[in-house]
Coordinates of C-alpha atoms in Angstrom, one line a residue:
M13 CA -32.4 -48.7 -27.6
I14 CA -35.4 -47.8 -25.0
L15 CA -34.8 -47.2 -21.2
R16 CA -37.2 -49.5 -19.2
L17 CA -38.7 -47.1 -16.4
R18 CA -39.7 -49.0 -13.4
R19 CA -41.8 -47.6 -10.7
S20 CA -42.4 -48.7 -7.2
I21 CA -45.6 -50.3 -7.5
F22 CA -48.3 -49.7 -4.9
L23 CA -51.5 -50.3 -7.4
V24 CA -50.2 -52.3 -10.0
L25 CA -48.4 -55.2 -8.6
A26 CA -46.4 -55.9 -11.9
L27 CA -43.2 -54.5 -13.3
W28 CA -44.1 -52.1 -16.0
G29 CA -43.1 -53.2 -19.3
V30 CA -43.9 -56.7 -19.0
T31 CA -44.6 -57.2 -22.7
A32 CA -41.6 -55.3 -23.8
A33 CA -39.3 -57.1 -21.6
S34 CA -40.7 -60.6 -22.6
A35 CA -39.9 -59.6 -26.2
G36 CA -36.4 -58.5 -25.4
A37 CA -37.1 -54.9 -25.2
A38 CA -37.5 -52.6 -22.0
T39 CA -38.4 -49.2 -21.0
V40 CA -37.2 -46.5 -18.8
R41 CA -39.5 -46.0 -15.9
P42 CA -40.9 -43.0 -13.9
M43 CA -40.0 -43.4 -10.3
L44 CA -43.2 -42.5 -8.4
A45 CA -45.8 -44.3 -6.6
S46 CA -49.7 -42.8 -6.7
S47 CA -52.7 -43.2 -4.7
P48 CA -56.2 -43.7 -6.3
F49 CA -57.6 -40.9 -8.4
A50 CA -60.2 -38.8 -6.4
P51 CA -62.4 -36.1 -8.3
L52 CA -62.1 -32.7 -6.9
A53 CA -65.2 -31.9 -5.3
G54 CA -64.9 -28.3 -4.6
P55 CA -62.8 -25.0 -4.5
S56 CA -60.5 -26.7 -1.8
V57 CA -58.3 -29.5 -1.7
P58 CA -58.6 -32.1 1.1
C59 CA -55.2 -33.6 1.2
L60 CA -56.9 -36.9 1.7
N61 CA -58.2 -39.3 -0.9
G62 CA -58.7 -43.0 -2.1
P63 CA -58.8 -45.3 1.0
G64 CA -57.6 -42.5 3.1
I65 CA -54.2 -41.3 1.9
P66 CA -53.1 -38.1 3.6
C67 CA -50.5 -35.9 1.5
Y68 CA -48.8 -32.8 2.0
L69 CA -49.5 -29.1 0.5
P70 CA -46.8 -27.1 -0.8
S71 CA -46.9 -24.8 2.0
E72 CA -46.2 -27.8 4.6
L73 CA -43.2 -28.9 2.6
R74 CA -41.8 -25.7 2.7
Q75 CA -42.4 -25.3 6.7
A76 CA -40.8 -28.8 7.0
Y77 CA -37.8 -28.2 5.0
D78 CA -37.5 -24.3 5.9
F79 CA -37.8 -22.9 2.7
P80 CA -37.2 -19.1 3.0
A81 CA -40.4 -16.9 3.5
G82 CA -41.2 -13.3 3.6
P83 CA -41.4 -10.7 1.1
D84 CA -37.5 -10.7 0.2
A85 CA -37.3 -14.4 0.0
P86 CA -36.1 -15.8 -3.2
D87 CA -38.6 -17.4 -5.7
G88 CA -36.7 -18.8 -8.6
A89 CA -37.2 -15.6 -10.5
G90 CA -34.8 -15.4 -13.8
Q91 CA -34.1 -19.3 -13.6
T92 CA -35.2 -22.0 -15.8
I93 CA -36.0 -25.4 -14.8
V94 CA -36.1 -28.2 -17.6
V95 CA -38.2 -31.2 -16.7
V96 CA -37.5 -33.9 -18.9
T97 CA -40.3 -36.7 -19.6
G98 CA -41.7 -39.4 -21.9
Y99 CA -45.3 -38.9 -23.2
G100 CA -46.0 -36.0 -21.1
A101 CA -49.7 -35.0 -19.9
P102 CA -52.5 -33.8 -22.3
F103 CA -53.6 -31.2 -20.0
V104 CA -50.7 -30.2 -18.2
A105 CA -51.1 -26.6 -18.6
D106 CA -54.5 -26.6 -17.0
D107 CA -53.6 -29.2 -14.1
V108 CA -50.6 -26.8 -13.0
Q109 CA -53.0 -23.8 -13.5
T110 CA -55.4 -25.5 -11.0
F111 CA -52.9 -26.8 -8.6
G112 CA -51.4 -23.3 -8.2
M113 CA -54.8 -22.0 -7.6
L114 CA -56.1 -24.4 -5.4
T115 CA -52.9 -25.0 -3.1
G116 CA -52.0 -21.2 -2.9
V117 CA -49.0 -20.9 -4.8
S118 CA -47.8 -17.3 -4.7
A119 CA -47.4 -16.6 -8.7
P120 CA -49.1 -18.0 -11.7
P121 CA -47.1 -20.5 -13.5
N122 CA -44.6 -19.7 -16.1
L123 CA -44.7 -22.9 -18.3
T124 CA -43.3 -23.9 -21.8
V125 CA -44.3 -27.0 -23.4
Y126 CA -41.9 -28.2 -25.9
S127 CA -42.5 -31.3 -27.8
Q128 CA -40.2 -33.6 -29.5
Q129 CA -39.9 -32.3 -33.2
T130 CA -38.0 -35.0 -35.1
P131 CA -39.3 -38.5 -34.6
V132 CA -37.0 -41.5 -34.2
A133 CA -37.9 -44.3 -36.5
D134 CA -37.1 -47.3 -34.4
A135 CA -38.6 -46.0 -31.0
Q136 CA -40.5 -48.5 -29.2
G137 CA -42.3 -47.0 -26.3
S138 CA -44.2 -48.5 -23.5
G139 CA -47.2 -47.1 -24.1
Q140 CA -47.9 -46.6 -20.4
T141 CA -49.5 -42.9 -20.8
Y142 CA -51.5 -42.9 -17.5
F143 CA -48.2 -43.5 -15.3
W144 CA -46.4 -40.7 -17.3
Q145 CA -49.0 -38.2 -17.1
V146 CA -48.7 -38.6 -13.4
E147 CA -45.0 -38.3 -13.6
T148 CA -45.3 -35.3 -15.7
D149 CA -48.0 -33.1 -13.5
L150 CA -45.9 -34.1 -10.4
D151 CA -42.5 -32.7 -11.8
V152 CA -44.3 -29.7 -13.2
E153 CA -46.2 -28.7 -10.2
W154 CA -43.8 -29.3 -7.6
A155 CA -40.9 -27.6 -9.4
Y156 CA -43.2 -24.9 -9.7
A157 CA -44.7 -24.9 -6.0
M158 CA -41.3 -24.3 -4.6
A159 CA -39.7 -21.9 -7.2
P160 CA -42.9 -20.0 -8.2
R161 CA -41.3 -17.5 -10.7
A162 CA -39.1 -19.9 -12.1
H163 CA -39.6 -20.4 -16.1
V164 CA -40.6 -24.3 -16.1
V165 CA -39.7 -25.9 -19.4
L166 CA -41.3 -29.2 -20.1
A167 CA -39.7 -31.4 -22.7
V168 CA -42.1 -34.2 -23.6
A169 CA -40.4 -37.1 -25.6
N170 CA -42.8 -38.9 -28.1
S171 CA -42.4 -42.1 -25.9
D172 CA -40.2 -43.2 -23.0
D173 CA -38.1 -45.1 -25.7
T174 CA -34.6 -43.7 -24.7
H175 CA -34.0 -42.5 -28.4
D176 CA -36.9 -40.5 -28.1
I177 CA -35.6 -38.9 -24.5
A178 CA -32.4 -38.5 -25.8
Q179 CA -33.7 -36.7 -29.3
V180 CA -35.8 -34.4 -27.0
M181 CA -33.0 -33.4 -24.8
R182 CA -30.8 -32.7 -27.8
E183 CA -33.6 -30.3 -29.3
V184 CA -34.3 -28.7 -25.9
L185 CA -31.1 -28.2 -23.9
P186 CA -29.1 -26.1 -26.1
R187 CA -32.0 -23.4 -26.0
Y188 CA -31.8 -23.0 -22.2
P189 CA -27.9 -22.5 -21.4
G190 CA -27.9 -22.4 -17.6
A191 CA -31.0 -24.5 -16.9
I192 CA -31.5 -26.8 -14.3
V193 CA -32.6 -30.2 -15.6
T194 CA -34.6 -32.9 -13.7
Q195 CA -35.1 -36.0 -14.5
S196 CA -37.5 -38.6 -12.6
F197 CA -36.8 -42.1 -14.5
G198 CA -34.0 -44.7 -14.7
M199 CA -33.1 -48.3 -15.4
D200 CA -30.6 -50.8 -14.3
E201 CA -27.0 -49.4 -14.4
T202 CA -25.6 -52.9 -15.7
G203 CA -27.0 -56.4 -16.3
P204 CA -29.3 -57.7 -19.0
T205 CA -32.0 -55.1 -18.4
S206 CA -29.7 -52.3 -18.9
D207 CA -27.7 -50.6 -21.7
P208 CA -24.4 -49.8 -22.4
A209 CA -25.0 -47.1 -24.8
L210 CA -26.8 -45.0 -22.4
V211 CA -23.6 -43.3 -20.8
E212 CA -22.3 -42.4 -24.2
T213 CA -25.5 -41.0 -25.0
F214 CA -26.6 -39.2 -22.0
S215 CA -23.1 -38.2 -20.4
P216 CA -22.1 -35.6 -23.1
M217 CA -25.3 -33.7 -23.0
Y218 CA -24.9 -33.7 -19.2
L219 CA -21.5 -32.3 -19.5
D220 CA -22.7 -29.7 -21.8
V221 CA -25.3 -28.7 -19.3
L222 CA -22.6 -28.2 -16.7
R223 CA -20.4 -26.3 -19.2
R224 CA -22.9 -24.0 -19.7
G225 CA -23.5 -23.2 -16.1
G226 CA -26.5 -25.6 -15.6
T227 CA -27.0 -28.2 -13.0
V228 CA -28.5 -32.0 -13.8
L229 CA -30.6 -34.0 -11.4
A230 CA -32.0 -37.4 -11.2
A231 CA -34.1 -39.7 -9.2
S232 CA -32.2 -42.5 -7.6
G233 CA -35.2 -45.3 -7.7
D234 CA -37.9 -46.6 -5.8
L235 CA -36.9 -50.3 -5.4
G236 CA -34.4 -50.3 -2.9
A237 CA -30.7 -51.3 -2.8
S238 CA -31.2 -53.8 -5.6
N239 CA -33.2 -51.5 -7.6
G240 CA -35.7 -54.3 -8.1
T241 CA -33.3 -57.1 -9.6
E242 CA -34.9 -59.7 -7.7
L243 CA -38.5 -59.0 -9.3
E244 CA -37.0 -59.1 -12.7
A245 CA -35.1 -62.2 -12.2
H246 CA -38.6 -63.9 -10.9
M247 CA -40.6 -62.4 -13.9
F248 CA -38.0 -62.7 -16.5
P249 CA -36.0 -65.8 -15.9
T250 CA -35.1 -66.3 -19.4
L251 CA -32.9 -63.0 -19.3
G252 CA -30.6 -64.6 -16.6
I253 CA -30.6 -61.6 -14.4
E254 CA -28.8 -62.3 -11.1
P255 CA -30.2 -60.2 -8.1
S256 CA -27.6 -57.9 -6.5
P257 CA -27.1 -54.4 -5.4
M258 CA -27.9 -52.1 -8.3
A259 CA -27.6 -48.5 -8.9
A260 CA -29.8 -46.8 -11.2
Y261 CA -28.8 -44.7 -14.3
P262 CA -28.7 -41.7 -14.8
A263 CA -28.6 -41.2 -11.1
S264 CA -25.2 -42.9 -11.0
D265 CA -23.4 -40.6 -13.3
P266 CA -21.0 -38.1 -11.6
L267 CA -22.5 -35.4 -13.3
V268 CA -25.7 -35.8 -11.9
L269 CA -27.1 -34.9 -8.6
A270 CA -28.7 -38.2 -7.2
V271 CA -31.9 -37.6 -5.1
G272 CA -32.9 -40.4 -2.8
G273 CA -35.7 -41.0 -0.5
T274 CA -37.1 -40.5 3.1
E275 CA -40.2 -40.4 5.0
G276 CA -41.3 -39.4 8.4
N277 CA -40.4 -40.9 11.7
P278 CA -42.3 -41.7 13.1
Y279 CA -44.0 -42.9 9.8
P280 CA -46.3 -41.5 8.4
D281 CA -46.7 -38.0 9.8
G282 CA -43.4 -37.3 11.6
L283 CA -42.0 -35.1 8.8
L284 CA -43.6 -32.0 10.0
S285 CA -44.0 -31.1 13.8
D286 CA -47.1 -30.4 15.8
A287 CA -45.8 -26.3 15.6
G288 CA -45.5 -26.9 12.0
T289 CA -41.6 -27.1 11.9
Y290 CA -39.2 -30.0 10.7
G291 CA -40.1 -33.2 12.7
A292 CA -37.5 -36.2 12.0
E293 CA -37.2 -38.6 9.0
Q294 CA -35.9 -42.2 8.5
A295 CA -35.0 -44.1 5.2
W296 CA -37.9 -44.4 3.1
N297 CA -39.3 -48.0 3.2
E298 CA -42.8 -48.4 2.7
A299 CA -45.5 -50.9 2.4
V300 CA -49.0 -49.9 1.3
L301 CA -51.8 -50.7 -0.8
G302 CA -50.6 -54.3 -1.5
G303 CA -47.2 -53.2 -2.7
A304 CA -43.9 -52.0 -1.3
A305 CA -41.1 -49.4 -2.1
A306 CA -37.9 -48.2 -0.5
G307 CA -35.3 -45.4 -1.5
G308 CA -32.5 -46.5 -4.5
G309 CA -28.9 -46.5 -3.5
A310 CA -26.1 -48.4 -4.1
P311 CA -22.3 -48.2 -5.3
S312 CA -21.8 -48.1 -9.1
V313 CA -20.3 -50.9 -10.9
V314 CA -19.7 -48.3 -13.9
F315 CA -18.3 -45.4 -12.5
D316 CA -15.3 -44.6 -10.3
A317 CA -15.7 -42.6 -7.5
P318 CA -15.7 -38.6 -8.3
P319 CA -13.1 -36.5 -6.2
W320 CA -15.8 -35.1 -3.7
Q321 CA -16.9 -38.9 -2.5
R322 CA -13.2 -40.2 -2.2
S323 CA -13.1 -39.3 1.4
L324 CA -15.7 -41.6 2.0
H325 CA -13.1 -44.4 1.4
T326 CA -15.0 -45.9 -1.8
S327 CA -13.5 -46.6 -5.4
S328 CA -17.0 -46.3 -6.5
R329 CA -19.5 -43.6 -7.2
L330 CA -22.1 -43.7 -4.5
E331 CA -25.7 -43.0 -4.7
P332 CA -27.8 -41.1 -3.9
D333 CA -26.3 -38.1 -2.9
V334 CA -29.0 -36.4 -1.1
S335 CA -32.6 -37.2 -0.1
Y336 CA -36.3 -35.8 0.3
N337 CA -39.4 -37.1 1.3
A338 CA -40.6 -40.0 -0.9
A339 CA -43.6 -41.4 1.2
L340 CA -46.8 -42.2 -0.7
V341 CA -48.6 -42.1 2.9
G342 CA -47.7 -38.3 3.4
G343 CA -46.9 -37.8 -0.3
A344 CA -47.1 -34.7 -2.4
L345 CA -50.6 -33.7 -3.7
V346 CA -50.7 -33.9 -7.4
I347 CA -53.8 -32.4 -9.8
V348 CA -54.4 -34.6 -12.8
S349 CA -57.0 -34.5 -15.5
C350 CA -57.3 -38.1 -16.8
R351 CA -58.5 -41.2 -14.8
P352 CA -56.5 -44.5 -15.7
N353 CA -58.1 -46.6 -18.0
A354 CA -59.9 -49.5 -16.4
A355 CA -59.9 -51.6 -19.3
D356 CA -56.1 -52.1 -19.3
H357 CA -55.8 -52.3 -15.5
G358 CA -55.0 -48.6 -15.6
V359 CA -52.0 -48.3 -17.6
T360 CA -53.0 -45.8 -20.2
L361 CA -55.4 -43.1 -20.0
D362 CA -59.2 -43.0 -19.9
P363 CA -59.8 -42.8 -23.5
T364 CA -63.0 -40.6 -22.7
C365 CA -60.8 -37.9 -21.4
V366 CA -60.9 -35.2 -23.9
D367 CA -60.5 -31.9 -21.8
P368 CA -59.4 -31.0 -18.1
S369 CA -63.1 -30.8 -17.0
R370 CA -62.9 -33.7 -14.7
Q371 CA -59.7 -33.0 -12.9
G372 CA -58.8 -35.2 -9.7
Y373 CA -56.1 -35.3 -7.4
I374 CA -53.7 -38.3 -6.1
S375 CA -51.1 -38.6 -3.5
V376 CA -47.7 -39.5 -5.3
G377 CA -44.4 -40.8 -3.6
G378 CA -41.0 -42.1 -4.5
T379 CA -37.9 -40.4 -5.5
S380 CA -39.8 -38.6 -8.5
A381 CA -41.3 -36.4 -5.8
G382 CA -38.0 -35.0 -4.6
T383 CA -36.1 -34.5 -7.5
P384 CA -37.9 -31.7 -9.2
Q385 CA -38.3 -29.9 -5.6
W386 CA -34.4 -30.2 -5.3
A387 CA -34.2 -28.7 -8.8
A388 CA -36.3 -25.7 -7.4
V389 CA -33.7 -25.4 -4.3
V390 CA -31.0 -25.2 -7.0
A391 CA -33.0 -22.2 -8.9
L392 CA -33.4 -20.4 -5.5
A393 CA -29.6 -20.6 -4.9
D394 CA -28.8 -19.6 -8.3
Q395 CA -31.3 -16.6 -8.0
V396 CA -29.4 -15.5 -4.7
R397 CA -26.3 -16.0 -6.6
A398 CA -27.0 -13.8 -9.6
S399 CA -28.2 -11.3 -7.2
R400 CA -24.7 -10.8 -5.8
L401 CA -23.2 -11.0 -9.6
R402 CA -22.1 -14.8 -8.9
P403 CA -22.4 -17.3 -11.4
P404 CA -24.6 -20.3 -11.2
L405 CA -23.8 -23.4 -9.3
G406 CA -23.3 -25.8 -12.1
L407 CA -22.0 -28.7 -10.9
L408 CA -23.5 -29.0 -7.3
S409 CA -22.1 -32.2 -5.8
P410 CA -18.7 -31.1 -5.2
L411 CA -20.1 -27.9 -3.2
L412 CA -22.7 -30.1 -1.2
Y413 CA -20.0 -32.6 -0.3
D414 CA -17.6 -29.6 1.0
L415 CA -20.3 -28.6 3.3
A416 CA -20.7 -32.0 4.8
R417 CA -17.0 -32.3 5.6
D418 CA -17.4 -29.3 8.3
R419 CA -19.6 -30.3 11.0
R420 CA -21.1 -27.0 11.5
S421 CA -22.1 -26.5 8.4
Y422 CA -23.4 -30.4 7.8
A423 CA -25.6 -29.7 10.9
R424 CA -26.8 -26.3 9.8
D425 CA -27.8 -27.1 6.3
F426 CA -29.0 -30.8 6.2
H427 CA -30.8 -33.1 8.3
D428 CA -28.9 -36.2 8.9
V429 CA -31.2 -39.3 8.6
I430 CA -29.6 -42.0 10.8
V431 CA -32.5 -44.3 10.9
G432 CA -34.0 -47.1 8.8
D433 CA -32.5 -48.9 5.7
N434 CA -33.5 -49.3 1.8
R435 CA -34.3 -53.3 2.0
L436 CA -37.3 -53.8 -0.5
D437 CA -39.9 -55.6 1.2
L438 CA -40.5 -58.5 -1.3
T439 CA -43.2 -60.1 0.7
A440 CA -45.7 -57.6 -0.5
F441 CA -45.0 -59.2 -4.0
G442 CA -45.4 -62.7 -2.6
A443 CA -41.8 -63.9 -2.2
P444 CA -40.9 -65.8 1.2
S445 CA -38.7 -62.9 2.5
P446 CA -37.6 -59.5 2.2
S447 CA -34.5 -58.6 -0.2
P448 CA -31.2 -59.7 1.1
F449 CA -29.9 -56.2 -0.2
A450 CA -29.8 -53.4 2.0
F451 CA -27.9 -50.4 2.9
A452 CA -28.5 -48.6 6.5
A453 CA -28.9 -44.9 7.3
A454 CA -26.1 -44.0 9.7
P455 CA -24.6 -40.6 10.9
G456 CA -23.2 -38.8 8.0
Y457 CA -23.4 -40.0 4.2
D458 CA -25.1 -43.4 3.8
L459 CA -26.3 -45.4 0.8
A460 CA -29.8 -45.0 2.2
T461 CA -30.2 -41.3 2.1
G462 CA -27.1 -39.7 0.9
L463 CA -26.1 -36.7 3.0
G464 CA -29.6 -36.2 4.0
T465 CA -32.6 -33.7 3.4
P466 CA -32.2 -29.9 3.2
D467 CA -32.6 -27.1 5.6
V468 CA -33.3 -24.5 2.6
A469 CA -32.9 -21.6 4.2
N470 CA -29.7 -22.2 5.7
L471 CA -28.4 -24.1 2.7
L472 CA -28.9 -21.3 0.5
R473 CA -26.9 -18.8 2.6
D474 CA -24.0 -21.3 2.4
L475 CA -24.3 -21.8 -1.4
A476 CA -24.5 -18.2 -2.1
V477 CA -20.9 -17.4 -1.0
R478 CA -19.4 -20.7 -2.3
D479 CA -17.5 -20.9 -5.8
S480 CA -19.3 -22.8 -8.2
G481 CA -18.3 -26.6 -8.7
E482 CA -15.4 -27.4 -11.2
I483 CA -15.8 -30.2 -13.4
P484 CA -12.8 -32.8 -13.1
G485 CA -11.4 -34.3 -16.3
N486 CA -11.5 -37.9 -14.8
V487 CA -15.4 -37.6 -14.3
A488 CA -15.9 -36.3 -17.9
H489 CA -14.2 -39.1 -19.4
G490 CA -17.0 -41.4 -18.7
P491 CA -17.3 -44.7 -17.3
R492 CA -15.2 -47.8 -16.8
A493 CA -14.4 -49.7 -19.6
G494 CA -16.2 -52.9 -20.2
K495 CA -19.1 -52.5 -18.2
G496 CA -22.5 -52.2 -19.2
G497 CA -25.6 -54.2 -20.0
G498 CA -27.2 -55.9 -22.6
G499 CA -30.7 -55.6 -24.0
K500 CA -31.5 -54.4 -27.7
H501 CA -34.2 -51.9 -26.7
H502 CA -34.9 -49.9 -23.5
R503 CA -37.1 -47.8 -22.0
F504 CA -36.9 -45.3 -19.1
D505 CA -38.8 -46.2 -16.0
P506 CA -40.2 -43.4 -13.8
S507 CA -39.4 -45.7 -10.8
K508 CA -36.1 -47.1 -11.6

């Protein structure tokens, strides 16, 4: 089986894995959108590239989201963040070192790269190595940027086939009990492009992480409330896909903290005020460079509502849980070594890239960008808790929803995003009208932005004194019977 990864496509106006899907196979996709590659031109990084696309440096997002500052601020020391990815990046160690040096991260990177040891005989990867290089560098660099003294472990699967992803997780996760696991990929939760075996494969591993004191996070997707099912139906008519609101897996798993997307309000630069503090946000819904993207978010048709969401008057698990900046214009600066291969329209790495001597930079958006940064927030919280002889957070969602039920702590710890929606603009892909499926941002929890984005300093103070979340038995039991999808092979998609 292979999970099909879908990304929010700005530069390539086609779904990933067209060949695989046409043959009855699909992949998991990285959940990202990226700007054109721009060469590094000197000792400083101009956060503007391609056709004039601005991006943020770590120091700016630290200011916007009120990360603690000063000599006694937590920095992730003693914590481990495991980044799970397919294919990896050939020169990730060089890329993250350059990123830290040029952006002024306060400590050198502490990175361990673990490559899948046991091959999977029937794995069928997408071969989209350039996109996975971008995803890998994004996740590693920004987890490191926001928790600079954390140990970042990069778990690299041989491909984006779900068998490979699962295999590298089986090999790596037991080595790092208590780790924070971040995943920026996914696929349709149900239907012809999903796989009913995913839950039984991945949920037990997530449960094991939680039982060992760790936390699991996943990106909610970049193709709006429908997870791009309209595009799938148009491109693959023989699969019989019926467009609908669609949650993404693994973000829809109740054992996972699902991270959605926002953008500045006003767009694109409203996130950071002129004074260098938080400005305002709206639901991520962006059209640029000939494409469009919007934050994933919808009710699950596989999982029942976990206890902490039942006060939302739902019988279904809702995703996302929280959000973070996902815009491409005003995205995250990422250092990469290899250009895309022009011969195949930028899907694979430039074959002449044999060393990191020609590094460049791009702006990257998508729910992929926020997920590793939320992982860093968890690392900071676990560090503070350890200093007080408290256990790690583990299952984080119940604590966040508990904070949100109190008006004072909710106003203190979160930015409640109440503007915008996650309707995908299908006209950017040649359709006559936007997607009919959308969820609007609103006061409190909503399916476009979850609980909102963090005020990190305030959130850490509250998380430091809370009991760690308990794992309810009904969540551990898994999905509703009889639900699932129908593909033979699936690959994870970094934008699904």
